[in-house]
Amino acid sequence: MAYLGKARKEDLRLLAEELNLNVGDNMKISDLSKLITTHPDYDEEFSKNQLTIIIEDRKLREQQEIEKENQRLDREFQLEKLRLENERLKGLTSTPEAKEVVTARVSIPVSVPINTRNGIDDLQFVDIKCGQTSIKAVIDTGAQISVLREDLIGKDCGEGEGTIQIISAFGEKEIAALKLFNLKIDDGKHGSVPIMCAVSKKLVNDMLISATAYEILLENVQLFDFENQRDFECTKGKDIQLESEEELSTLALGQETETSETNLAKSSFVKLQRMDESLGPVWSQAKNKQNAYEIDDGVLIHTESICGEDVKQVVLPTCKEKKL
């Protein structure tokens, strides 16, 4: 009985329901334990195994909920980090009356194609999607803001108004529009994230993406992959469980059918023995266990000595003897 003490109230309630017991709404742990253990059909080993399964299922659900909550908090953190970054950039945007231009630096030349190398080593490229446009972006670890080429995405794309001055590695300066774009890593399997970018007319390459923006996009991909893998494993586990249950049901049905057919044949044979008038005296002898006759589970049996061993044989009714 001690195993019941390790369970929660909800576990005991589920166990009682699995055992087809009538569970009251206001039952306490002690009530549930008593209900389970005092039932006439109570089987401690079976109940213990069932409770173990119930507790393991509950712990698995709780762990999944914790992981889901951690993912939600992490996503909120990333979005808040992005929001603060966007707010910072918006705050740097000058108003028409101020006539001041905020500056952001990039560490890669704007007007020089990246493939000329130009003394810049260890560049990393990443495929980005902006709407329906595929972009080959260069990760600029020294950039204070991401930069998009204007003719690649169009003047009317993106949200927001404002300007910012960008200064590249060679001291090139440009007043660029500051807009918010929905970007994603172009692998065709995750959603977009809003990223504030400068829109350059001079940029030769498709895009320079800051390390901060790239990290946010990368976090979004990793989160998506984790959720998909977990969903796949859960679905796979459910499919395996369903297949096992179906196999067990089929096996149980086959056993029940076989048992039913055997019982039916036995019942028919006993009926033939009872209806055979010639066996009337034999039944009387069998009841008194005379002349080696006896009744075994309702069937008339005769014991004969064959090769020195006692062998029980079924007494055949007359109709069966003719067939033989």
mmCIF file of C-alpha atoms in Angstrom:
data_model
loop_
_atom_site.group_PDB
_atom_site.id
_atom_site.type_symbol
_atom_site.label_atom_id
_atom_site.label_comp_id
_atom_site.label_asym_id
_atom_site.label_seq_id
_atom_site.Cartn_x
_atom_site.Cartn_y
_atom_site.Cartn_z
ATOM 1 C CA MET A 1 0.000 0.000 0.000
ATOM 2 C CA ALA A 2 2.984 2.296 0.560
ATOM 3 C CA TYR A 3 3.304 2.987 -3.167
ATOM 4 C CA LEU A 4 0.076 5.019 -3.055
ATOM 5 C CA GLY A 5 1.731 7.503 -0.696
ATOM 6 C CA LYS A 6 4.087 8.657 -3.473
ATOM 7 C CA ALA A 7 1.242 9.766 -5.713
ATOM 8 C CA ARG A 8 -0.553 13.076 -5.992
ATOM 9 C CA LYS A 9 -4.286 13.419 -5.640
ATOM 10 C CA GLU A 10 -4.682 13.786 -9.406
ATOM 11 C CA ASP A 11 -2.668 10.564 -9.919
ATOM 12 C CA LEU A 12 -4.885 8.593 -7.545
ATOM 13 C CA ARG A 13 -8.007 10.004 -9.170
ATOM 14 C CA LEU A 14 -6.802 8.868 -12.601
ATOM 15 C CA LEU A 15 -5.891 5.437 -11.208
ATOM 16 C CA ALA A 16 -9.350 5.036 -9.681
ATOM 17 C CA GLU A 17 -10.952 6.025 -12.986
ATOM 18 C CA GLU A 18 -8.729 3.529 -14.843
ATOM 19 C CA LEU A 19 -10.011 0.835 -12.465
ATOM 20 C CA ASN A 20 -13.615 1.857 -13.264
ATOM 21 C CA LEU A 21 -14.292 3.005 -9.706
ATOM 22 C CA ASN A 22 -16.849 5.669 -8.821
ATOM 23 C CA VAL A 23 -14.816 8.751 -7.888
ATOM 24 C CA GLY A 24 -16.484 11.556 -5.940
ATOM 25 C CA ASP A 25 -15.728 15.211 -6.729
ATOM 26 C CA ASN A 26 -14.596 16.087 -3.193
ATOM 27 C CA MET A 27 -12.591 12.975 -2.385
ATOM 28 C CA LYS A 28 -9.317 13.464 -0.511
ATOM 29 C CA ILE A 29 -6.115 11.451 -0.943
ATOM 30 C CA SER A 30 -7.014 9.153 1.953
ATOM 31 C CA ASP A 31 -10.485 8.580 0.488
ATOM 32 C CA LEU A 32 -9.071 7.703 -2.920
ATOM 33 C CA SER A 33 -6.480 5.324 -1.429
ATOM 34 C CA LYS A 34 -9.157 3.555 0.596
ATOM 35 C CA LEU A 35 -11.481 3.355 -2.424
ATOM 36 C CA ILE A 36 -8.764 1.689 -4.500
ATOM 37 C CA THR A 37 -7.413 -0.774 -1.919
ATOM 38 C CA THR A 38 -10.767 -1.931 -0.513
ATOM 39 C CA HIS A 39 -12.357 -2.762 -3.837
ATOM 40 C CA PRO A 40 -13.153 -6.498 -4.167
ATOM 41 C CA ASP A 41 -11.224 -6.762 -7.450
ATOM 42 C CA TYR A 42 -8.155 -4.888 -6.131
ATOM 43 C CA ASP A 43 -4.882 -6.246 -7.543
ATOM 44 C CA GLU A 44 -1.884 -4.549 -5.922
ATOM 45 C CA GLU A 45 0.644 -5.426 -8.644
ATOM 46 C CA PHE A 46 -1.641 -4.272 -11.456
ATOM 47 C CA SER A 47 -2.582 -1.067 -9.613
ATOM 48 C CA LYS A 48 1.080 -0.339 -8.868
ATOM 49 C CA ASN A 49 2.037 -0.680 -12.543
ATOM 50 C CA GLN A 50 -0.867 1.509 -13.637
ATOM 51 C CA LEU A 51 0.071 4.194 -11.111
ATOM 52 C CA THR A 52 3.692 4.161 -12.316
ATOM 53 C CA ILE A 53 2.513 4.792 -15.888
ATOM 54 C CA ILE A 54 0.196 7.603 -14.744
ATOM 55 C CA ILE A 55 2.970 9.329 -12.750
ATOM 56 C CA GLU A 56 5.481 9.032 -15.616
ATOM 57 C CA ASP A 57 2.956 10.506 -18.067
ATOM 58 C CA ARG A 58 2.263 13.389 -15.700
ATOM 59 C CA LYS A 59 5.981 14.117 -15.209
ATOM 60 C CA LEU A 60 6.508 14.062 -18.983
ATOM 61 C CA ARG A 61 3.672 16.560 -19.489
ATOM 62 C CA GLU A 62 5.098 18.814 -16.782
ATOM 63 C CA GLN A 63 8.563 18.696 -18.364
ATOM 64 C CA GLN A 64 7.110 19.574 -21.755
ATOM 65 C CA GLU A 65 5.228 22.498 -20.209
ATOM 66 C CA ILE A 66 8.433 23.761 -18.579
ATOM 67 C CA GLU A 67 10.301 23.531 -21.886
ATOM 68 C CA LYS A 68 7.463 25.300 -23.670
ATOM 69 C CA GLU A 69 7.432 28.078 -21.075
ATOM 70 C CA ASN A 70 11.226 28.461 -21.295
ATOM 71 C CA GLN A 71 10.951 28.761 -25.067
ATOM 72 C CA ARG A 72 8.229 31.391 -24.723
ATOM 73 C CA LEU A 73 10.318 33.400 -22.241
ATOM 74 C CA ASP A 74 13.389 33.127 -24.467
ATOM 75 C CA ARG A 75 11.405 34.268 -27.492
ATOM 76 C CA GLU A 76 9.958 37.191 -25.536
ATOM 77 C CA PHE A 77 13.479 38.094 -24.448
ATOM 78 C CA GLN A 78 14.729 38.062 -28.039
ATOM 79 C CA LEU A 79 11.774 40.122 -29.242
ATOM 80 C CA GLU A 80 12.261 42.598 -26.401
ATOM 81 C CA LYS A 81 15.941 42.862 -27.303
ATOM 82 C CA LEU A 82 14.951 43.526 -30.895
ATOM 83 C CA ARG A 83 12.328 46.064 -29.831
ATOM 84 C CA LEU A 84 14.864 47.964 -27.724
ATOM 85 C CA GLU A 85 17.328 47.925 -30.607
ATOM 86 C CA ASN A 86 14.674 49.249 -32.979
ATOM 87 C CA GLU A 87 13.626 51.898 -30.458
ATOM 88 C CA ARG A 88 17.238 52.952 -30.108
ATOM 89 C CA LEU A 89 17.558 53.324 -33.860
ATOM 90 C CA LYS A 90 14.266 55.215 -34.064
ATOM 91 C CA GLY A 91 15.505 57.526 -31.344
ATOM 92 C CA LEU A 92 18.612 58.222 -33.378
ATOM 93 C CA THR A 93 16.527 59.245 -36.399
ATOM 94 C CA SER A 94 16.564 63.000 -36.855
ATOM 95 C CA THR A 95 13.446 65.084 -37.307
ATOM 96 C CA PRO A 96 13.175 67.543 -40.240
ATOM 97 C CA GLU A 97 13.382 70.490 -37.854
ATOM 98 C CA ALA A 98 16.542 69.331 -36.100
ATOM 99 C CA LYS A 99 18.633 69.168 -39.268
ATOM 100 C CA GLU A 100 20.968 66.778 -37.507
ATOM 101 C CA VAL A 101 21.910 63.429 -38.967
ATOM 102 C CA VAL A 102 22.647 60.464 -36.718
ATOM 103 C CA THR A 103 25.624 58.339 -37.726
ATOM 104 C CA ALA A 104 26.062 54.576 -37.766
ATOM 105 C CA ARG A 105 29.216 52.810 -38.855
ATOM 106 C CA VAL A 106 29.780 49.652 -40.883
ATOM 107 C CA SER A 107 33.150 47.909 -41.081
ATOM 108 C CA ILE A 108 32.833 46.767 -44.710
ATOM 109 C CA PRO A 109 33.167 49.082 -47.749
ATOM 110 C CA VAL A 110 29.812 50.080 -49.223
ATOM 111 C CA SER A 111 30.804 50.843 -52.821
ATOM 112 C CA VAL A 112 33.298 47.990 -53.315
ATOM 113 C CA PRO A 113 32.108 44.473 -54.272
ATOM 114 C CA ILE A 114 32.899 41.936 -51.583
ATOM 115 C CA ASN A 115 34.318 39.433 -54.062
ATOM 116 C CA THR A 116 37.301 41.752 -54.643
ATOM 117 C CA ARG A 117 38.216 40.901 -51.021
ATOM 118 C CA ASN A 118 40.028 44.235 -50.675
ATOM 119 C CA GLY A 119 42.043 43.003 -47.735
ATOM 120 C CA ILE A 120 38.980 41.900 -45.746
ATOM 121 C CA ASP A 121 39.266 38.290 -44.606
ATOM 122 C CA ASP A 122 37.025 35.677 -43.029
ATOM 123 C CA LEU A 123 33.752 37.050 -44.359
ATOM 124 C CA GLN A 124 30.661 34.968 -43.709
ATOM 125 C CA PHE A 125 27.668 34.926 -46.035
ATOM 126 C CA VAL A 126 24.094 34.002 -45.199
ATOM 127 C CA ASP A 127 20.969 33.660 -47.370
ATOM 128 C CA ILE A 128 18.230 36.062 -46.245
ATOM 129 C CA LYS A 129 14.635 36.432 -47.450
ATOM 130 C CA CYS A 130 12.895 39.826 -47.511
ATOM 131 C CA GLY A 131 9.330 39.227 -48.664
ATOM 132 C CA GLN A 132 9.743 37.267 -51.898
ATOM 133 C CA THR A 133 13.253 38.578 -52.531
ATOM 134 C CA SER A 134 16.249 36.327 -51.881
ATOM 135 C CA ILE A 135 19.303 38.163 -50.605
ATOM 136 C CA LYS A 136 22.941 37.141 -50.203
ATOM 137 C CA ALA A 137 23.953 38.978 -47.035
ATOM 138 C CA VAL A 138 27.414 39.533 -45.575
ATOM 139 C CA ILE A 139 27.665 39.301 -41.790
ATOM 140 C CA ASP A 140 29.353 42.530 -40.649
ATOM 141 C CA THR A 141 30.427 41.970 -37.041
ATOM 142 C CA GLY A 142 31.503 45.603 -36.712
ATOM 143 C CA ALA A 143 28.295 47.144 -38.066
ATOM 144 C CA GLN A 144 26.054 49.256 -35.839
ATOM 145 C CA ILE A 145 23.134 48.740 -38.207
ATOM 146 C CA SER A 146 22.161 46.408 -41.063
ATOM 147 C CA VAL A 147 22.258 47.904 -44.567
ATOM 148 C CA LEU A 148 20.124 46.891 -47.603
ATOM 149 C CA ARG A 149 20.669 47.894 -51.236
ATOM 150 C CA GLU A 150 17.796 50.114 -52.375
ATOM 151 C CA ASP A 151 17.361 48.808 -55.936
ATOM 152 C CA LEU A 152 17.164 45.254 -54.606
ATOM 153 C CA ILE A 153 14.139 45.795 -52.380
ATOM 154 C CA GLY A 154 12.539 48.904 -53.933
ATOM 155 C CA LYS A 155 11.843 52.350 -52.506
ATOM 156 C CA ASP A 156 8.354 51.494 -51.298
ATOM 157 C CA CYS A 157 9.329 48.414 -49.296
ATOM 158 C CA GLY A 158 9.691 48.490 -45.538
ATOM 159 C CA GLU A 159 7.969 50.556 -42.869
ATOM 160 C CA GLY A 160 8.939 53.791 -41.148
ATOM 161 C CA GLU A 161 10.388 57.127 -42.137
ATOM 162 C CA GLY A 162 13.636 58.730 -41.163
ATOM 163 C CA THR A 163 17.232 58.974 -42.208
ATOM 164 C CA ILE A 164 20.606 57.946 -40.865
ATOM 165 C CA GLN A 165 24.164 58.617 -41.989
ATOM 166 C CA ILE A 166 26.216 55.494 -42.558
ATOM 167 C CA ILE A 167 29.999 55.592 -42.682
ATOM 168 C CA SER A 168 31.834 52.623 -44.183
ATOM 169 C CA ALA A 169 35.356 51.290 -43.641
ATOM 170 C CA PHE A 170 36.927 53.653 -46.212
ATOM 171 C CA GLY A 171 35.253 56.707 -44.770
ATOM 172 C CA GLU A 172 32.460 56.770 -47.347
ATOM 173 C CA LYS A 173 29.414 58.650 -46.096
ATOM 174 C CA GLU A 174 25.822 58.345 -47.204
ATOM 175 C CA ILE A 175 22.480 59.621 -45.930
ATOM 176 C CA ALA A 176 20.208 56.570 -46.088
ATOM 177 C CA ALA A 177 16.544 55.931 -45.365
ATOM 178 C CA LEU A 178 15.840 54.064 -42.132
ATOM 179 C CA LYS A 179 13.124 51.405 -42.401
ATOM 180 C CA LEU A 180 11.783 48.290 -40.705
ATOM 181 C CA PHE A 181 11.827 45.072 -42.781
ATOM 182 C CA ASN A 182 10.499 41.583 -42.072
ATOM 183 C CA LEU A 183 13.518 39.345 -42.640
ATOM 184 C CA LYS A 184 14.226 35.659 -42.198
ATOM 185 C CA ILE A 185 16.997 33.176 -42.900
ATOM 186 C CA ASP A 186 16.125 31.709 -46.297
ATOM 187 C CA ASP A 187 15.707 28.016 -45.515
ATOM 188 C CA GLY A 188 11.961 27.929 -46.191
ATOM 189 C CA LYS A 189 10.890 26.763 -42.767
ATOM 190 C CA HIS A 190 10.458 29.626 -40.316
ATOM 191 C CA GLY A 191 8.758 32.984 -39.863
ATOM 192 C CA SER A 192 10.055 36.497 -40.325
ATOM 193 C CA VAL A 193 11.458 38.873 -37.712
ATOM 194 C CA PRO A 194 11.259 42.703 -37.978
ATOM 195 C CA ILE A 195 14.748 44.208 -38.365
ATOM 196 C CA MET A 196 15.600 47.930 -38.644
ATOM 197 C CA CYS A 197 17.844 48.577 -41.669
ATOM 198 C CA ALA A 198 19.433 51.484 -43.488
ATOM 199 C CA VAL A 199 18.512 51.556 -47.201
ATOM 200 C CA SER A 200 21.588 52.461 -49.245
ATOM 201 C CA LYS A 201 21.781 53.684 -52.848
ATOM 202 C CA LYS A 202 25.543 53.157 -52.940
ATOM 203 C CA LEU A 203 25.743 49.628 -51.544
ATOM 204 C CA VAL A 204 27.138 47.296 -54.216
ATOM 205 C CA ASN A 205 26.442 44.068 -52.353
ATOM 206 C CA ASP A 206 22.935 42.851 -51.530
ATOM 207 C CA MET A 207 23.101 43.409 -47.798
ATOM 208 C CA LEU A 208 25.344 43.938 -44.798
ATOM 209 C CA ILE A 209 23.714 42.366 -41.733
ATOM 210 C CA SER A 210 24.861 43.304 -38.239
ATOM 211 C CA ALA A 211 25.876 40.590 -35.785
ATOM 212 C CA THR A 212 22.975 41.522 -33.479
ATOM 213 C CA ALA A 213 20.388 41.164 -36.250
ATOM 214 C CA TYR A 214 21.915 37.872 -37.398
ATOM 215 C CA GLU A 215 21.817 36.450 -33.867
ATOM 216 C CA ILE A 216 18.114 37.310 -33.616
ATOM 217 C CA LEU A 217 17.371 35.559 -36.928
ATOM 218 C CA LEU A 218 19.495 32.583 -35.880
ATOM 219 C CA GLU A 219 17.660 32.270 -32.547
ATOM 220 C CA ASN A 220 14.387 32.202 -34.467
ATOM 221 C CA VAL A 221 15.626 29.306 -36.623
ATOM 222 C CA GLN A 222 16.916 27.309 -33.646
ATOM 223 C CA LEU A 223 13.627 27.759 -31.788
ATOM 224 C CA PHE A 224 11.652 26.629 -34.844
ATOM 225 C CA ASP A 225 13.837 23.544 -35.310
ATOM 226 C CA PHE A 226 13.499 22.579 -31.649
ATOM 227 C CA GLU A 227 9.709 22.904 -31.682
ATOM 228 C CA ASN A 228 9.451 20.889 -34.913
ATOM 229 C CA GLN A 229 11.689 18.122 -33.545
ATOM 230 C CA ARG A 230 9.668 17.939 -30.339
ATOM 231 C CA ASP A 231 6.382 17.816 -32.281
ATOM 232 C CA PHE A 232 7.824 15.079 -34.506
ATOM 233 C CA GLU A 233 8.962 13.012 -31.515
ATOM 234 C CA CYS A 234 5.596 13.447 -29.781
ATOM 235 C CA THR A 235 3.725 12.461 -32.952
ATOM 236 C CA LYS A 236 6.050 9.500 -33.504
ATOM 237 C CA GLY A 237 5.564 8.377 -29.885
ATOM 238 C CA LYS A 238 1.787 8.619 -30.219
ATOM 239 C CA ASP A 239 1.860 6.637 -33.489
ATOM 240 C CA ILE A 240 3.947 3.873 -31.888
ATOM 241 C CA GLN A 241 1.634 3.783 -28.878
ATOM 242 C CA LEU A 242 -1.422 3.629 -31.155
ATOM 243 C CA GLU A 243 0.096 0.796 -33.208
ATOM 244 C CA SER A 244 0.880 -1.152 -30.021
ATOM 245 C CA GLU A 245 -2.646 -0.679 -28.728
ATOM 246 C CA GLU A 246 -4.093 -1.836 -32.057
ATOM 247 C CA GLU A 247 -1.867 -4.930 -32.064
ATOM 248 C CA LEU A 248 -2.865 -5.779 -28.493
ATOM 249 C CA SER A 249 -6.546 -5.280 -29.335
ATOM 250 C CA THR A 250 -6.248 -7.542 -32.378
ATOM 251 C CA LEU A 251 -4.430 -10.209 -30.360
ATOM 252 C CA ALA A 252 -6.990 -10.050 -27.551
ATOM 253 C CA LEU A 253 -9.836 -10.277 -30.059
ATOM 254 C CA GLY A 254 -8.226 -13.316 -31.695
ATOM 255 C CA GLN A 255 -7.794 -15.024 -28.352
ATOM 256 C CA GLU A 256 -11.378 -14.279 -27.369
ATOM 257 C CA THR A 257 -12.656 -15.634 -30.695
ATOM 258 C CA GLU A 258 -10.564 -18.802 -30.393
ATOM 259 C CA THR A 259 -11.724 -19.374 -26.801
ATOM 260 C CA SER A 260 -15.334 -18.776 -27.778
ATOM 261 C CA GLU A 261 -15.132 -21.283 -30.655
ATOM 262 C CA THR A 262 -13.491 -23.901 -28.396
ATOM 263 C CA ASN A 263 -16.148 -23.498 -25.712
ATOM 264 C CA LEU A 264 -18.895 -23.768 -28.327
ATOM 265 C CA ALA A 265 -17.473 -27.036 -29.735
ATOM 266 C CA LYS A 266 -17.078 -28.481 -26.246
ATOM 267 C CA SER A 267 -20.639 -27.525 -25.306
ATOM 268 C CA SER A 268 -21.990 -29.165 -28.479
ATOM 269 C CA PHE A 269 -20.039 -32.375 -27.803
ATOM 270 C CA VAL A 270 -21.275 -32.633 -24.189
ATOM 271 C CA LYS A 271 -24.823 -32.123 -25.458
ATOM 272 C CA LEU A 272 -24.375 -35.074 -27.849
ATOM 273 C CA GLN A 273 -23.096 -37.241 -24.977
ATOM 274 C CA ARG A 274 -26.090 -36.296 -22.826
ATOM 275 C CA MET A 275 -28.599 -36.952 -25.615
ATOM 276 C CA ASP A 276 -27.157 -40.410 -26.417
ATOM 277 C CA GLU A 277 -29.512 -42.887 -24.651
ATOM 278 C CA SER A 278 -26.922 -45.661 -24.829
ATOM 279 C CA LEU A 279 -24.657 -43.616 -22.562
ATOM 280 C CA GLY A 280 -27.300 -43.237 -19.829
ATOM 281 C CA PRO A 281 -25.910 -46.069 -17.634
ATOM 282 C CA VAL A 282 -22.374 -44.835 -18.259
ATOM 283 C CA TRP A 283 -23.244 -41.379 -16.864
ATOM 284 C CA SER A 284 -24.499 -43.058 -13.688
ATOM 285 C CA GLN A 285 -21.247 -45.010 -13.358
ATOM 286 C CA ALA A 286 -19.229 -41.862 -13.992
ATOM 287 C CA LYS A 287 -21.026 -39.974 -11.222
ATOM 288 C CA ASN A 288 -19.980 -42.732 -8.816
ATOM 289 C CA LYS A 289 -16.575 -43.082 -10.494
ATOM 290 C CA GLN A 290 -17.177 -46.731 -11.261
ATOM 291 C CA ASN A 291 -15.569 -48.903 -13.959
ATOM 292 C CA ALA A 292 -12.977 -46.197 -14.713
ATOM 293 C CA TYR A 293 -15.636 -43.697 -15.832
ATOM 294 C CA GLU A 294 -15.644 -40.104 -14.572
ATOM 295 C CA ILE A 295 -16.850 -36.621 -15.467
ATOM 296 C CA ASP A 296 -14.097 -34.102 -16.204
ATOM 297 C CA ASP A 297 -15.273 -30.501 -16.629
ATOM 298 C CA GLY A 298 -18.674 -31.745 -17.828
ATOM 299 C CA VAL A 299 -17.221 -34.238 -20.333
ATOM 300 C CA LEU A 300 -17.686 -38.003 -19.962
ATOM 301 C CA ILE A 301 -14.232 -39.640 -19.682
ATOM 302 C CA HIS A 302 -13.050 -43.273 -19.526
ATOM 303 C CA THR A 303 -9.580 -44.261 -18.279
ATOM 304 C CA GLU A 304 -7.881 -47.196 -20.014
ATOM 305 C CA SER A 305 -4.525 -48.840 -19.459
ATOM 306 C CA ILE A 306 -2.404 -48.637 -22.605
ATOM 307 C CA CYS A 307 1.141 -50.047 -22.540
ATOM 308 C CA GLY A 308 1.056 -49.976 -18.764
ATOM 309 C CA GLU A 309 -0.011 -46.325 -18.534
ATOM 310 C CA ASP A 310 -3.408 -44.894 -17.620
ATOM 311 C CA VAL A 311 -4.776 -42.865 -20.523
ATOM 312 C CA LYS A 312 -7.943 -40.776 -20.308
ATOM 313 C CA GLN A 313 -10.169 -40.990 -23.379
ATOM 314 C CA VAL A 314 -13.338 -39.122 -24.270
ATOM 315 C CA VAL A 315 -16.390 -41.383 -24.501
ATOM 316 C CA LEU A 316 -17.824 -40.934 -27.985
ATOM 317 C CA PRO A 317 -21.578 -40.761 -28.529
ATOM 318 C CA THR A 318 -23.023 -43.206 -31.091
ATOM 319 C CA CYS A 319 -23.262 -40.571 -33.839
ATOM 320 C CA LYS A 320 -19.540 -39.850 -33.568
ATOM 321 C CA GLU A 321 -18.583 -43.529 -33.592
ATOM 322 C CA LYS A 322 -20.349 -44.009 -36.934
ATOM 323 C CA LYS A 323 -18.356 -41.153 -38.455
ATOM 324 C CA LEU A 324 -15.136 -42.668 -37.213
#
